[in-house]
Structure formats: structure tokens, C-alpha cells
XYZ file of C-alpha atoms in Angstrom:
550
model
C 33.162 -118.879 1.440
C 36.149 -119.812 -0.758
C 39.344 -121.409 0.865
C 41.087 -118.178 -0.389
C 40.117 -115.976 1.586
C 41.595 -117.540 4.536
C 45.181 -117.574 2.622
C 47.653 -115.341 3.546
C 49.468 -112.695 1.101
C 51.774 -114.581 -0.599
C 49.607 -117.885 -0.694
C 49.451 -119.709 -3.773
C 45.949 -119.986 -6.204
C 44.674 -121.543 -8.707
C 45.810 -119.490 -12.074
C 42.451 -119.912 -13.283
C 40.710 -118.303 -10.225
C 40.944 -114.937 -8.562
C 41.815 -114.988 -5.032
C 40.659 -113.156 -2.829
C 42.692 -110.512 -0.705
C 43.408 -112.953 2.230
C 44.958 -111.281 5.280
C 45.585 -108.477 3.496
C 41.916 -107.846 4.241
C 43.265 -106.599 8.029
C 45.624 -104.081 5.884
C 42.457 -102.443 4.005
C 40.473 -102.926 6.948
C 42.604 -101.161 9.324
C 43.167 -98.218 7.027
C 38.613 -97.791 6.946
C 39.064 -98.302 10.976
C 41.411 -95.396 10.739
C 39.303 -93.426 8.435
C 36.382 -93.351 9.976
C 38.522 -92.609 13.758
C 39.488 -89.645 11.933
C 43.390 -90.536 11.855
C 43.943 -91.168 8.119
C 43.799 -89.502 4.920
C 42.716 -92.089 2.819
C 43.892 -92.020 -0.651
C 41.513 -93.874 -2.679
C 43.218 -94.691 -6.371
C 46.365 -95.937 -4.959
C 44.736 -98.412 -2.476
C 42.244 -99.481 -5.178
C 45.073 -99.890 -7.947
C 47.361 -102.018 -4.335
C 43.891 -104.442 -4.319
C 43.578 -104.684 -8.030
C 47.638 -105.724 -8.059
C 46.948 -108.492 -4.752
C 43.881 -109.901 -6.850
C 45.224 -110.243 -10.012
C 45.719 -114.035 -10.845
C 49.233 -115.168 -11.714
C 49.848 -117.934 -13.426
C 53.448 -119.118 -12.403
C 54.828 -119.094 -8.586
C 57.828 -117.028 -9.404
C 55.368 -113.639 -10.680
C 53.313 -114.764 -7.207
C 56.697 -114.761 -5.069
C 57.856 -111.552 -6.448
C 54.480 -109.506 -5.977
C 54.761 -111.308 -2.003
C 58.227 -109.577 -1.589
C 57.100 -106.137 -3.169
C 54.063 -105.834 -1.348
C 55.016 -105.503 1.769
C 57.460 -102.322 0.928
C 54.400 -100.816 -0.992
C 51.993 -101.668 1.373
C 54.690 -99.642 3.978
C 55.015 -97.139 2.292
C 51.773 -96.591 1.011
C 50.239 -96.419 4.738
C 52.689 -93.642 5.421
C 51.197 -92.010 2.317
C 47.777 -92.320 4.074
C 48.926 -90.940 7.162
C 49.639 -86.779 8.363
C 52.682 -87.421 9.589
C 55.694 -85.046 7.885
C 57.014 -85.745 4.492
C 59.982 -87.856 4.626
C 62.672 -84.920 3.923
C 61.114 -83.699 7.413
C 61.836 -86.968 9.355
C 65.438 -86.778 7.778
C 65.993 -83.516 8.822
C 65.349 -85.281 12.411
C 68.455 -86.412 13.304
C 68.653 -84.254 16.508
C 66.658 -86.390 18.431
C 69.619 -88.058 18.958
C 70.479 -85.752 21.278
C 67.347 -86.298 23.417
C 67.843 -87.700 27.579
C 66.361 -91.193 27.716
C 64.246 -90.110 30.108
C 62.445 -87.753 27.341
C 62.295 -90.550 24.487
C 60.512 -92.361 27.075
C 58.127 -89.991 27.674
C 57.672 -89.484 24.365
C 57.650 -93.134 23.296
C 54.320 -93.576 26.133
C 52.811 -90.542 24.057
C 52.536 -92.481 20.889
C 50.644 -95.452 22.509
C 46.877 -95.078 22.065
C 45.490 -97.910 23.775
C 42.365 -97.421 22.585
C 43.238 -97.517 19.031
C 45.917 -100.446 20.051
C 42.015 -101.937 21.500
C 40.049 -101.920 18.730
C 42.937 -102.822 16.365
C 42.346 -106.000 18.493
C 38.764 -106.519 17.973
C 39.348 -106.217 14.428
C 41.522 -109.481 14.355
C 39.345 -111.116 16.455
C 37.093 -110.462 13.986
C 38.929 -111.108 11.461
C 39.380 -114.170 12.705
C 36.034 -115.223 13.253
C 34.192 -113.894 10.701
C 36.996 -114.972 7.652
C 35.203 -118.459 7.280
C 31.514 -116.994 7.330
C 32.073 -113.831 5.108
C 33.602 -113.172 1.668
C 36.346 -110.216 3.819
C 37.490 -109.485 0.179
C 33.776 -108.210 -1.407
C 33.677 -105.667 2.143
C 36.997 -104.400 1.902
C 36.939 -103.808 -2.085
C 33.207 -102.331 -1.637
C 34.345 -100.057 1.094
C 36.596 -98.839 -0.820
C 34.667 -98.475 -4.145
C 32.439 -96.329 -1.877
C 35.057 -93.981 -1.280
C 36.260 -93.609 -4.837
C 32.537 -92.419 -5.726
C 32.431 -90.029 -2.717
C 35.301 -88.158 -4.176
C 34.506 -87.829 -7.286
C 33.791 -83.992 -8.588
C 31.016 -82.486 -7.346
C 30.222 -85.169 -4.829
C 32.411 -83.616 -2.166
C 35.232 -80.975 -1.699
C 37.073 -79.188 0.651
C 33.597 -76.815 1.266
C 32.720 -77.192 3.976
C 28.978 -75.864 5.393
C 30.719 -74.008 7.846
C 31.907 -71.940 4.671
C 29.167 -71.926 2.472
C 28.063 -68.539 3.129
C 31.254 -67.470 4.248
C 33.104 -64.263 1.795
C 35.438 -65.154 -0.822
C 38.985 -62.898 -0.083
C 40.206 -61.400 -3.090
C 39.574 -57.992 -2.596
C 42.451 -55.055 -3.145
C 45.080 -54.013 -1.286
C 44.214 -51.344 1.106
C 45.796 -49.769 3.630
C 45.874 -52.238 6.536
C 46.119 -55.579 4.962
C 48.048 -57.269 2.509
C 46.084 -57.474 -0.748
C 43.523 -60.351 0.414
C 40.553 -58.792 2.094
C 37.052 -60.251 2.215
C 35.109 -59.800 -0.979
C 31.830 -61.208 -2.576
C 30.330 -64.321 -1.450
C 32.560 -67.481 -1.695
C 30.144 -69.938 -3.524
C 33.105 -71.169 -5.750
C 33.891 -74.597 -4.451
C 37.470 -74.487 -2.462
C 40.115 -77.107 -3.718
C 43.803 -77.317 -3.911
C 43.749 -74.658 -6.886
C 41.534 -72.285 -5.122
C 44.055 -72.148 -2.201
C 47.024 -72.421 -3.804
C 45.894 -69.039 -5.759
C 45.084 -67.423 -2.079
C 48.663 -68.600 -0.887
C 50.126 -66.952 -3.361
C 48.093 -63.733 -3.574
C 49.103 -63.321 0.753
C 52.828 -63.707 0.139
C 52.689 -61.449 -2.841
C 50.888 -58.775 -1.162
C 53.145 -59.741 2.316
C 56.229 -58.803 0.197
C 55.769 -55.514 -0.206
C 54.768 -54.257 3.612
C 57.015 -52.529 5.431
C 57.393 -50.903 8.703
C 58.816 -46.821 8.142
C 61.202 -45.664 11.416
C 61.772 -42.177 11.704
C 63.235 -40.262 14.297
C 61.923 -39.342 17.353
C 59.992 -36.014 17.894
C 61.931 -32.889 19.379
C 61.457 -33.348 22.911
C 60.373 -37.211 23.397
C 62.120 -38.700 26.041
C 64.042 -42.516 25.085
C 62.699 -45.329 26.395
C 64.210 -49.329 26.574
C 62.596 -51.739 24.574
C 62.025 -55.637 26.143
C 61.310 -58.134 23.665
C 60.715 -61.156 25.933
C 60.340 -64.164 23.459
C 58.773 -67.401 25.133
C 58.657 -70.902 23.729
C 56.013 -72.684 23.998
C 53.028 -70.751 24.970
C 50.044 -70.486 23.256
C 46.242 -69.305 24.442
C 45.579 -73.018 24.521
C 47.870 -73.556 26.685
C 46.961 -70.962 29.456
C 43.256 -72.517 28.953
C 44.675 -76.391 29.375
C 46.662 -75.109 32.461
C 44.268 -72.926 34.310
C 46.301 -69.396 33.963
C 44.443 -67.821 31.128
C 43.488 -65.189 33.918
C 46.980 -64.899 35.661
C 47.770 -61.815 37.289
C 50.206 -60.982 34.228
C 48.013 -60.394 31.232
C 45.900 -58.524 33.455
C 48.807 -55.900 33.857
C 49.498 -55.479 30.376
C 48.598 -51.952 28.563
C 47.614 -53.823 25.257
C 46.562 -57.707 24.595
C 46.746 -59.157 20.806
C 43.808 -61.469 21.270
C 44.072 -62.854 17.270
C 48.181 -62.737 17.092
C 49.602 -65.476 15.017
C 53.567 -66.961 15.050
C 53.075 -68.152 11.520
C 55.497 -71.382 12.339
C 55.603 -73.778 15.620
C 58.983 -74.251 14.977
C 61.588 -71.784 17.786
C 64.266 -71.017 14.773
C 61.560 -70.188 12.651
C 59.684 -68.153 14.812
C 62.918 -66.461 15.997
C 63.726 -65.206 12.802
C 59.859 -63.883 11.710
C 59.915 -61.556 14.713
C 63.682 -60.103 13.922
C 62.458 -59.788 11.009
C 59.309 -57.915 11.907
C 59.462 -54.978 9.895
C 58.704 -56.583 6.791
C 55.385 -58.377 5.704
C 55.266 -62.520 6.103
C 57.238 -64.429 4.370
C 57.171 -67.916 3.578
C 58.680 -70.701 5.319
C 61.975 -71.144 2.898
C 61.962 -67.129 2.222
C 63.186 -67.380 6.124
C 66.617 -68.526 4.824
C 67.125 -65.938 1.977
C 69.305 -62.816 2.336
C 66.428 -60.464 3.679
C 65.928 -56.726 2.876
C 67.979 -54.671 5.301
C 64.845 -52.722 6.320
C 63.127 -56.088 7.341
C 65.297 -56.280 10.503
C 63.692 -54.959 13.525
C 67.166 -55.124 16.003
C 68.789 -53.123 12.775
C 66.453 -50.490 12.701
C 66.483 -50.053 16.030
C 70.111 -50.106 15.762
C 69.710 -46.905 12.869
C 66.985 -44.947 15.703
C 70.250 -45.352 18.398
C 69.825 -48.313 20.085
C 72.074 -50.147 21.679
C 70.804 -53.793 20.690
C 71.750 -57.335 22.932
C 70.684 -61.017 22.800
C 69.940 -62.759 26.151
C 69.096 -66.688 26.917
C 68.232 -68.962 29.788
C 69.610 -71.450 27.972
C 72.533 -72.292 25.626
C 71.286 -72.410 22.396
C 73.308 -75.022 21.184
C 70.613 -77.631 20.456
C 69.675 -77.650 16.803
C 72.181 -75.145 16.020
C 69.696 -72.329 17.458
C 71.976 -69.234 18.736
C 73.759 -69.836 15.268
C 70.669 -69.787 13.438
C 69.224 -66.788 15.201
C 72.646 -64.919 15.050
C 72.925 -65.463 10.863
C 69.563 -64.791 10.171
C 68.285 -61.936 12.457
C 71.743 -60.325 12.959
C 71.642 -60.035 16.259
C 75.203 -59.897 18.597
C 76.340 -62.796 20.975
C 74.320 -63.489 23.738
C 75.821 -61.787 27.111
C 77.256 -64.732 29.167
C 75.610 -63.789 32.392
C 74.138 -66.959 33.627
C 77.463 -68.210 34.549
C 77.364 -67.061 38.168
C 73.942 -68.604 38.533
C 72.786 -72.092 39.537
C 70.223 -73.585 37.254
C 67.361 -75.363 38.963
C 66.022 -77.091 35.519
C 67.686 -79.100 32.833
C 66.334 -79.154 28.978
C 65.240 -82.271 27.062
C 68.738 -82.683 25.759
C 70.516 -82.313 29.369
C 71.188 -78.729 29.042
C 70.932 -76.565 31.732
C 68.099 -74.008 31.837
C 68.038 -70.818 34.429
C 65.526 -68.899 35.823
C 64.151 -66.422 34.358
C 63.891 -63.785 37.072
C 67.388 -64.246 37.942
C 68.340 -63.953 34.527
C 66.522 -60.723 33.648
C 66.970 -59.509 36.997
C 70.962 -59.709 36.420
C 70.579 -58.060 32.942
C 68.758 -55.636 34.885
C 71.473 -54.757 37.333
C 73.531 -54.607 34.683
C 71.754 -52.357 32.303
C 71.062 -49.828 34.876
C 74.862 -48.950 35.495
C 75.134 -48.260 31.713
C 75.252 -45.166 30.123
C 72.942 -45.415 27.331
C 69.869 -43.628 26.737
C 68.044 -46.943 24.632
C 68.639 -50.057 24.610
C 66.662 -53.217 22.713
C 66.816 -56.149 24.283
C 65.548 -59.531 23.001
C 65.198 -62.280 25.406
C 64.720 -66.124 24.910
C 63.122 -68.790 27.285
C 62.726 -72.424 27.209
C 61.524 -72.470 30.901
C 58.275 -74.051 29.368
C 59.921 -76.358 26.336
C 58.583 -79.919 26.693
C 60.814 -82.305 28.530
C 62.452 -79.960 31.231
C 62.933 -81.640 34.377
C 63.876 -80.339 37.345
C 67.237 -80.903 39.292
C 67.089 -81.444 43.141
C 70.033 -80.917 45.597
C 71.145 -84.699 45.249
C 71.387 -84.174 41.281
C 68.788 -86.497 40.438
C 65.931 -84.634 37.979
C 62.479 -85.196 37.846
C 59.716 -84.400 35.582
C 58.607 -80.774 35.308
C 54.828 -80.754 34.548
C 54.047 -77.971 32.528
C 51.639 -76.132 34.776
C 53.823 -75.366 37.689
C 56.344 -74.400 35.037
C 54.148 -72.194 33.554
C 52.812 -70.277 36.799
C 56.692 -69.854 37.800
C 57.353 -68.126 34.509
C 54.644 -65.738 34.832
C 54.987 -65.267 38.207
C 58.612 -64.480 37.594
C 57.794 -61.948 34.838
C 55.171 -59.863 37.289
C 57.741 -59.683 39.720
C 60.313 -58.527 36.576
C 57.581 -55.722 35.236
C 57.249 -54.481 39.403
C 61.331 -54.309 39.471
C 60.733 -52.409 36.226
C 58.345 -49.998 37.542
C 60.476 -49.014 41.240
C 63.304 -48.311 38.757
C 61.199 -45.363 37.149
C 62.732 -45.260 33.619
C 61.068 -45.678 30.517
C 60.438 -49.284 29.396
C 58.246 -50.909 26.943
C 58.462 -54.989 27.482
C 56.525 -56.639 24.865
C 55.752 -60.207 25.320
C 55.818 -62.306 22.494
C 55.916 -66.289 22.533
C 57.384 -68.167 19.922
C 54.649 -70.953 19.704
C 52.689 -72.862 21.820
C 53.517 -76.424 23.689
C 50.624 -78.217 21.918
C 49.645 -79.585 25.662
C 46.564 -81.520 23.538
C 46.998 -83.357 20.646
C 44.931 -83.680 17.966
C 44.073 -86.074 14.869
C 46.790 -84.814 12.999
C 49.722 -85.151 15.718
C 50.260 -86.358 19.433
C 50.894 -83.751 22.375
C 54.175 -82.237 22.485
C 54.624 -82.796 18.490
C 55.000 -79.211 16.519
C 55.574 -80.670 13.099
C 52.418 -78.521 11.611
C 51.764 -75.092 13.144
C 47.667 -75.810 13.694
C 45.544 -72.870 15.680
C 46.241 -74.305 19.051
C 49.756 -74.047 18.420
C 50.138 -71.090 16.608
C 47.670 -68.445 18.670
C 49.514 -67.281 21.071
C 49.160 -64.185 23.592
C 50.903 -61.202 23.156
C 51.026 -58.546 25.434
C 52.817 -54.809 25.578
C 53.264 -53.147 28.790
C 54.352 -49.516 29.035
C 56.480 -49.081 32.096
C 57.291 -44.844 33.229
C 55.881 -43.618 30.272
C 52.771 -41.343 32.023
C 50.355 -44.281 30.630
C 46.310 -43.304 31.886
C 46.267 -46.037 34.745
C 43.872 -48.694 33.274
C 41.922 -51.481 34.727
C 42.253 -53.814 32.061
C 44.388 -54.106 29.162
C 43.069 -53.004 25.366
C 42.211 -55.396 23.098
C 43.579 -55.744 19.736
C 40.891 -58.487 17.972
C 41.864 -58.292 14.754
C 44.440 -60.917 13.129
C 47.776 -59.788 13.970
C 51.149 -60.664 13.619
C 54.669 -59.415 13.793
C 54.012 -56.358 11.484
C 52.133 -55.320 13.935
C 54.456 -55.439 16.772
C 57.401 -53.798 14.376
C 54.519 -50.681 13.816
C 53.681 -50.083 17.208
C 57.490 -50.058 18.245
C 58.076 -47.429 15.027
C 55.002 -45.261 16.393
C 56.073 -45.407 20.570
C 59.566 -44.468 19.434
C 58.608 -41.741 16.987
C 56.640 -40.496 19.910
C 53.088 -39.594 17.675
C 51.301 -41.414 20.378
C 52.383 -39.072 23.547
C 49.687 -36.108 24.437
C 49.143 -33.885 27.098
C 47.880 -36.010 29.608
C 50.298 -39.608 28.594
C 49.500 -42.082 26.024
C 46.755 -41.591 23.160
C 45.818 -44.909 23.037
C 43.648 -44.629 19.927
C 46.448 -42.721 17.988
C 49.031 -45.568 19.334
C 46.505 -48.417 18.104
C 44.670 -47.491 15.691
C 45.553 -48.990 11.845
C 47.623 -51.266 12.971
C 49.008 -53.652 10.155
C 46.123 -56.941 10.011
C 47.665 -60.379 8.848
C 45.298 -63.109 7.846
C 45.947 -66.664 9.725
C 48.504 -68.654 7.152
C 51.058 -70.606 9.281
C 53.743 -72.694 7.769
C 56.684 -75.094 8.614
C 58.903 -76.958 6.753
C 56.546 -78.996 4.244
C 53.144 -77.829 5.576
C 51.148 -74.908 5.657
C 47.858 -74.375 7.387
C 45.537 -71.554 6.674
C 42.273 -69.865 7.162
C 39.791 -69.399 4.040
C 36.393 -68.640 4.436
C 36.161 -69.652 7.690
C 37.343 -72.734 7.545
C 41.243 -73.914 8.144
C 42.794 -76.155 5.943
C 46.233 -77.661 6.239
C 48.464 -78.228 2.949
C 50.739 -81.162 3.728
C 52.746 -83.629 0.955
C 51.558 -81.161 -1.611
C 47.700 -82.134 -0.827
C 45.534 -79.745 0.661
C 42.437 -80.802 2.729
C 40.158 -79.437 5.510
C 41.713 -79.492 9.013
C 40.513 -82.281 10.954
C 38.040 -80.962 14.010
């Protein structure tokens, strides 16, 4: 073992000799830890063309000084490369977190510590250590990553996956229920960045041209109020990680979208997609272009002779969301009617958050002294964002674990549909979350961190009730199992209003449900988009697409 390899970075050699990689070994050697934990997408060129830059001999010490200094901004930047966490425009964009209560960064600050990773980071410079004057570090950390270069060249892997190999390729023709991307032949092609790139754009070309037709209501049909309740941050996984995928609530509901996906894990984002509802999926940056007037669900409504109004149990000032929502989905100023109440929970920025049965149970009050034959109502909760705490008599708050938070909410919403029902008018409440709370982490991200919409974050449960509208009682709700999204939603509205569902004896649930609009699974927030092909998900993020990490 050479005297070199026990150098570190900017140590000076012989100009005749090639050092070795000295400590820079624990660099390369960290980064195959990583890789083969599963938490780092290993580029293997530029980490091959770093080593070949470290090992090159230099003759003079200024040339040796100056690589020292530039390393270690390379050698930064190049391990953020490596990593999934958001492209840099992203983490600029995150200046809000300014705005966070200390108490929150905290809790977010003992999310990012993985001990066990912090643990066998350890070992390895104990290793390191010990092994250094034994072993030639240098040889295993350039042959490691030699071995990776050849395991990525063509036709040694891919982005196939077996669990696609036999799966259908989807680029069949539009038809009348999807968007132009249906499943076709057999998918032996093998799937790279081209591949889905092509499918991306095939969906949001075929997405652009859906629409959702209104027409007026049949002689004789009788109005009805529409509830849109949005929720933030509840998915399917979340119910499962909490213990209320069976709650009372779903149970009640007249239709369940079991496949429904939000398309973004972001609220704004989310916001705007089901305003917007009438109109196929559009990408993540088509959310901020002037939209066709026909997209908007509250202005349709509007057209049919609703009267249309924004409520929140919260203030929407924090990243400029009731400002967002108002300018993009055109919807009026919130009614200010949680200023006689007394909030019980404070947000992760301080604010205050109200319940949600005294909220809607005000509206309520409210709406039933009006004379107005419809009304659309969209509703917005944060009772479940991460980082509410609660507030006790004396002032002080206290963490609000998400479990209790999340049986209150749909406790108070059963108790909402029953004040519904002793009312006896016509009501369909449709509940629709915005995302879910991402309660687990995953490879890709810690828990509580949205920055790329995966599954578990972007399945969420979606549920219609009809309230006074002669319904067949039912002891269990229909299932909708095909991929859904809002489309879907913006249809069934068009068809309850327009009244083609009501027969002689209530609701012809097959006429109501049948043909709805099917969206295939393509998510996407600022920067990233994750999709399903072939039965596989894959996640596009700093231009690169690769499988999702299981």
C-alpha cells in the first residue's frame, strides 16, 4: 500500500506518480453506500470523469492547489446531482419556509435525521480508517464504479422492468372514454427517456381536447346544491397508515372513486385542476395559462344558474393561496364567517385554523335562509396539513398527531352529511382531497415532504353522496375502479344536473355512472412528473427519467 492513499485531497505527489484518490475514497464510497441503500441516483460518467480529474498527476503545486479549491464545489454539487431531491429553481422557489413556527422546523429538522444511515456512515470511516493502510481504497472505489458504467451501457439494463415485460404498450386511438392512450399490442420495446417522453406528450395532447358539455336541466327536474368539500392532505395511504380506511364516512357515500388521481401534491395546484375540471389534464405550467372559459367548473355552473361561493377554515394567506385560487379558478372571495368562531388549532405558519363542522355548519345556517334554488359551494380544509398544533385554554399549542386529526375531520363531516339529510333539500356533497399527507416516506423523500406527487401521495379517496334526491337506499357505496380524475367529477356533476340519471323509482345508477371520462395515472409538480407505463411508475425529475424506487 502506497503512502498516497492515506493523503488527503489536496495532498501533494510526486509529478511522476499517480496518486491515489486519498480521502476522497469516503466521497465515492459513500455515494456506492447510498446506491446500494437505495437513496441515490448514481450518475456514472460524471463521477468517473470527478476520479479521473483527482488522479491526474500535476506537476506544479499551484495546478494541485487550484484543483483542491475546485473540488470541493464540484464534489457539492455533483452529490446534489446524484441525489432526488428538487431541482434547484424548486428550492428557490422555497422561500416560504420562512414563514414556518420554530416549533415546525424542528419537527421537520428531526425528520431528516436517519440514524441509521448517520450509523453506517460511521462504520464506513471506521473502516476507512482501518483498512486505508492494508488496502489500495483507490483500485475499490474506481472498480466499483467501472462496474456501474458497464451495467448501463445499452442493452445491459433499462428502465424495463420484469414487472413490465409482458405488460401492453399504450398507443392505441382515441375512443370515447379516454384520452388518445389506451392499451395496445404488447410492450416489448424497451422503455427509456424517449419512449416516455413520446407517451407524455401523446396524454396531454389527447387531454387537450376533452371537455365536459352542460346543458340545461330537463323540464321538470327539481335543483339541487352542489358541495365540493376539498381536503388537504388525504390520501388512501393515509386512511391505511391511520387506521380509518373503514370509517363510518366512506361507508355512507353513494359512489367511491377507488383509482382517482390529484395529478399534483401541491394545494395551489390541485386547487386549480379541480376548478378547472371540465377540461382534460393539463400539465403542470399549462395551470398558469389563461384557460378555456368552458374549462371552469364554478363558471359553468355559474351559466346552469348557480349561485357559486368560496369557503375556508383557514386564511389562505400562506403562499399566496386564496390569491392563487381566486386568479386562476375564478372563484369570488371567501365569505368571512369564521370570525365569530374560536379556533381550537393553529397552522404550521401560526395561522389559525377552525373547525370544520362549525364552519360548514354556519354556512349551513346561512344558506338555508337564502332564496336561491342552487347554489355551488367549494370548501377548503387544512384541518389535516402537517404541522397543526393544537391551542389549549392557557394559549400554549401542542402537537396535533395526524390520526386524531383525521378521525375529527371525518367525524365532523358525518355529522355535516346527517345535518344535511334532517334539512330535506337536495344536496350532492362530493368529497374530493387535494393530496395526501405523505404520513410514510419513501427513498425518494422524507414524511411530510410533497415535492414529487408519487402514488401514496397522489391516490386519494373520493366520494359523492346524494342527499334528498330519492337515491335506492344502498348498503355500500358503488365503486368506480377505473383511473379517474377530475373529468370525471366535472361529468357526473353535468349528468346529475341535466337530470338524465333520475327514473321512476330515484337514481339510475348505471345511466349516472356509466362512461365516465378514464384518466391514466401521470402526476406532475413543478420540475417532476411521475407516471404509470406498462405497469410500472416512473418518475421524470432534472430532465432524467428512471423507474420509481420500490
Amino acid at each position: 500500500m502506497s503512502h498516497a492513499e492515506q493523503l488527503l485531497p489536496g495532498s501533494v505527489q510526486s509529478s511522476s506518480a499517480w496518486a491515489g484518490l486519498g480521502a476522497w475514497n469516503l466521497y465515492f464510497l459513500l455515494k456506492l453506500l447510498l446506491l446500494w441503500q437505495g437513496l441515490l441516483n448514481f450518475h456514472v460518467l460524471p463521477n468517473l470523469l470527478f476520479a479521473g480529474v483527482l488522479l491526474l498527476p500535476l506537476r506544479h503545486d499551484w495546478p494541485r492547489r487550484l484543483r483542491r479549491w475546485l473540488a470541493m464545489p464540484v464534489a457539492v454539487a455533483l452529490f446534489y446531482h446524484d441525489t432526488w431531491l428538487p431541482p434547484l429553481e424548486r428550492l428557490a422557489a422555497l422561500a416560504d419556509v420562512l414563514d414556518f413556527s420554530a416549533e415546525y422546523l424542528l419537527e421537520l429538522a428531526g425528520r431528516l435525521v436517519n440514524w441509521q444511515l448517520l450509523g453506517l456512515c460511521l462504520l464506513l470511516v471506521v473502516a476507512y480508517c482501518l483498512l486505508a493502510p492494508w488496502l489500495r481504497l483507490t483500485s475499490i472505489s474506481v472498480i466499483g464504479m467501472l462496474w456501474l458504467a458497464l451495467q448501463s451501457l445499452p442493452g445491459a439494463s433499462g428502465l424495463t422492468s420484469a414487472a413490465n415485460a409482458g405488460a401492453t404498450a399504450a398507443t392505441g386511438p382515441l375512443d370515447g372514454h379516454g384520452p388518445g392512450i389506451q392499451a395496445g399490442t404488447a410492450g416489448n420495446e424497451p422503455v427509456d427517456g424517449r419512449v416516455l417522453d413520446v407517451y407524455l406528450e401523446r396524454f396531454y395532447r389527447g387531454e387537450a381536447g376533452r371537455r365536459t358539455h352542460f346543458v340545461p336541466a330537463a323540464a321538470g327536474s327539481a335543483p339541487f346544491d352542489l358541495l365540493l368539500l376539498n381536503i388537504c392532505s388525504l390520501a388512501w395511504s393515509d386512511l391505511q397508515t391511520s387506521g380509518l380506511s373503514g370509517h363510518p364516512l366512506l361507508q355512507r357515500m353513494d359512489i367511491v372513486f377507488d383509482e382517482f388521481n390529484s395529478a399534483s401534491a401541491y394545494s395551489g395546484p390541485a386547487v386549480i385542476r379541480l376548478l378547472r375540471a371540465s377540461c382534460g389534464q393539463t400539465s403542470h405550467a399549462g395551470l398558469y395559462q389563461p384557460p378555456d372559459e368552458q374549462c371552469l367548473l364554478f363558471e359553468n355552473l355559474k351559466t346552469l344558474g348557480f349561485g357559486t361561493e368560496m369557503l375556508l377554515n383557514h386564511n389562505g394567506r400562506f403562499d399566496g393561496f386564496l390569491q392563487e385560487v381566486q386568479a386562476e379558478g375564478r372563484m369570488p372571495a371567501p365569505m368571512a364567517l369564521t370570525n365569530r368562531l374560536r379556533h381550537r388549532m393553529v397552522g404550521f405558519d401560526g395561522s389559525p385554523i377552525w373547525r370544520d363542522q362549525e364552519v360548514l355548519g354556519g354556512w349551513w345556517q346561512q344558506r338555508r335562509g337564502l332564496d336561491r334554488p342552487r347554489v355551488a359551494l367549494f370548501y377548503n380544509s387544512i384541518s389535516l396539513h402537517d404541522g397543526n398544533r393544537r391551542v389549549h385554554e392557557s394559549g400554549r399549542t401542542q402537537r396535533a398527531d395526524y390520526a386524531s386529526r383525521a378521525r375529527q375531520l371525518l367525524d365532523d363531516l358525518s355529522a355535516f352529511i346527517e345535518e344535511l339529510q334532517r334539512s330535506g333539500r337536495r344536496v350532492v356533497l362530493v368529497l374530493v382531497p387535494e393530496h395526501g399527507a405523505a404520513l410514510h416516506g419513501d427513498r425518494m423523500q422524507i414524511a411530510g415532504m410533497r415535492e414529487i406527487p408519487s402514488p401514496a401521495i397522489t391516490h386519494v379517496p373520493v366520494g359523492v353522496k346524494l342527499i334528498g334526491m330519492s337515491a335506492p337506499p344502498r348498503g355500500e357505496p358503488l365503486h368506480v375502479r377505473e383511473p379517474s380524475s377530475y373529468l370525471a367529477l366535472s361529468e357526473l356533476i353535468a349528468r346529475l344536473h341535466e337530470g338524465r340519471a333520475d327514473g321512476s323509482e330515484g337514481i339510475d345508477w348505471t345511466t349516472l355512472l356509466d362512461g365516465l371520462p378514464q384518466t391514466p395515472r401521470v402526476a406532475e409538480n413543478a420540475g417532476t412528473v411521475v407516471l404509470d407505463y406498462q405497469g410500472s411508475t416512473y418518475i421524470r425529475i432534472k430532465n432524467e427519467w428512471l423507474p420509481y424506487p420500490q
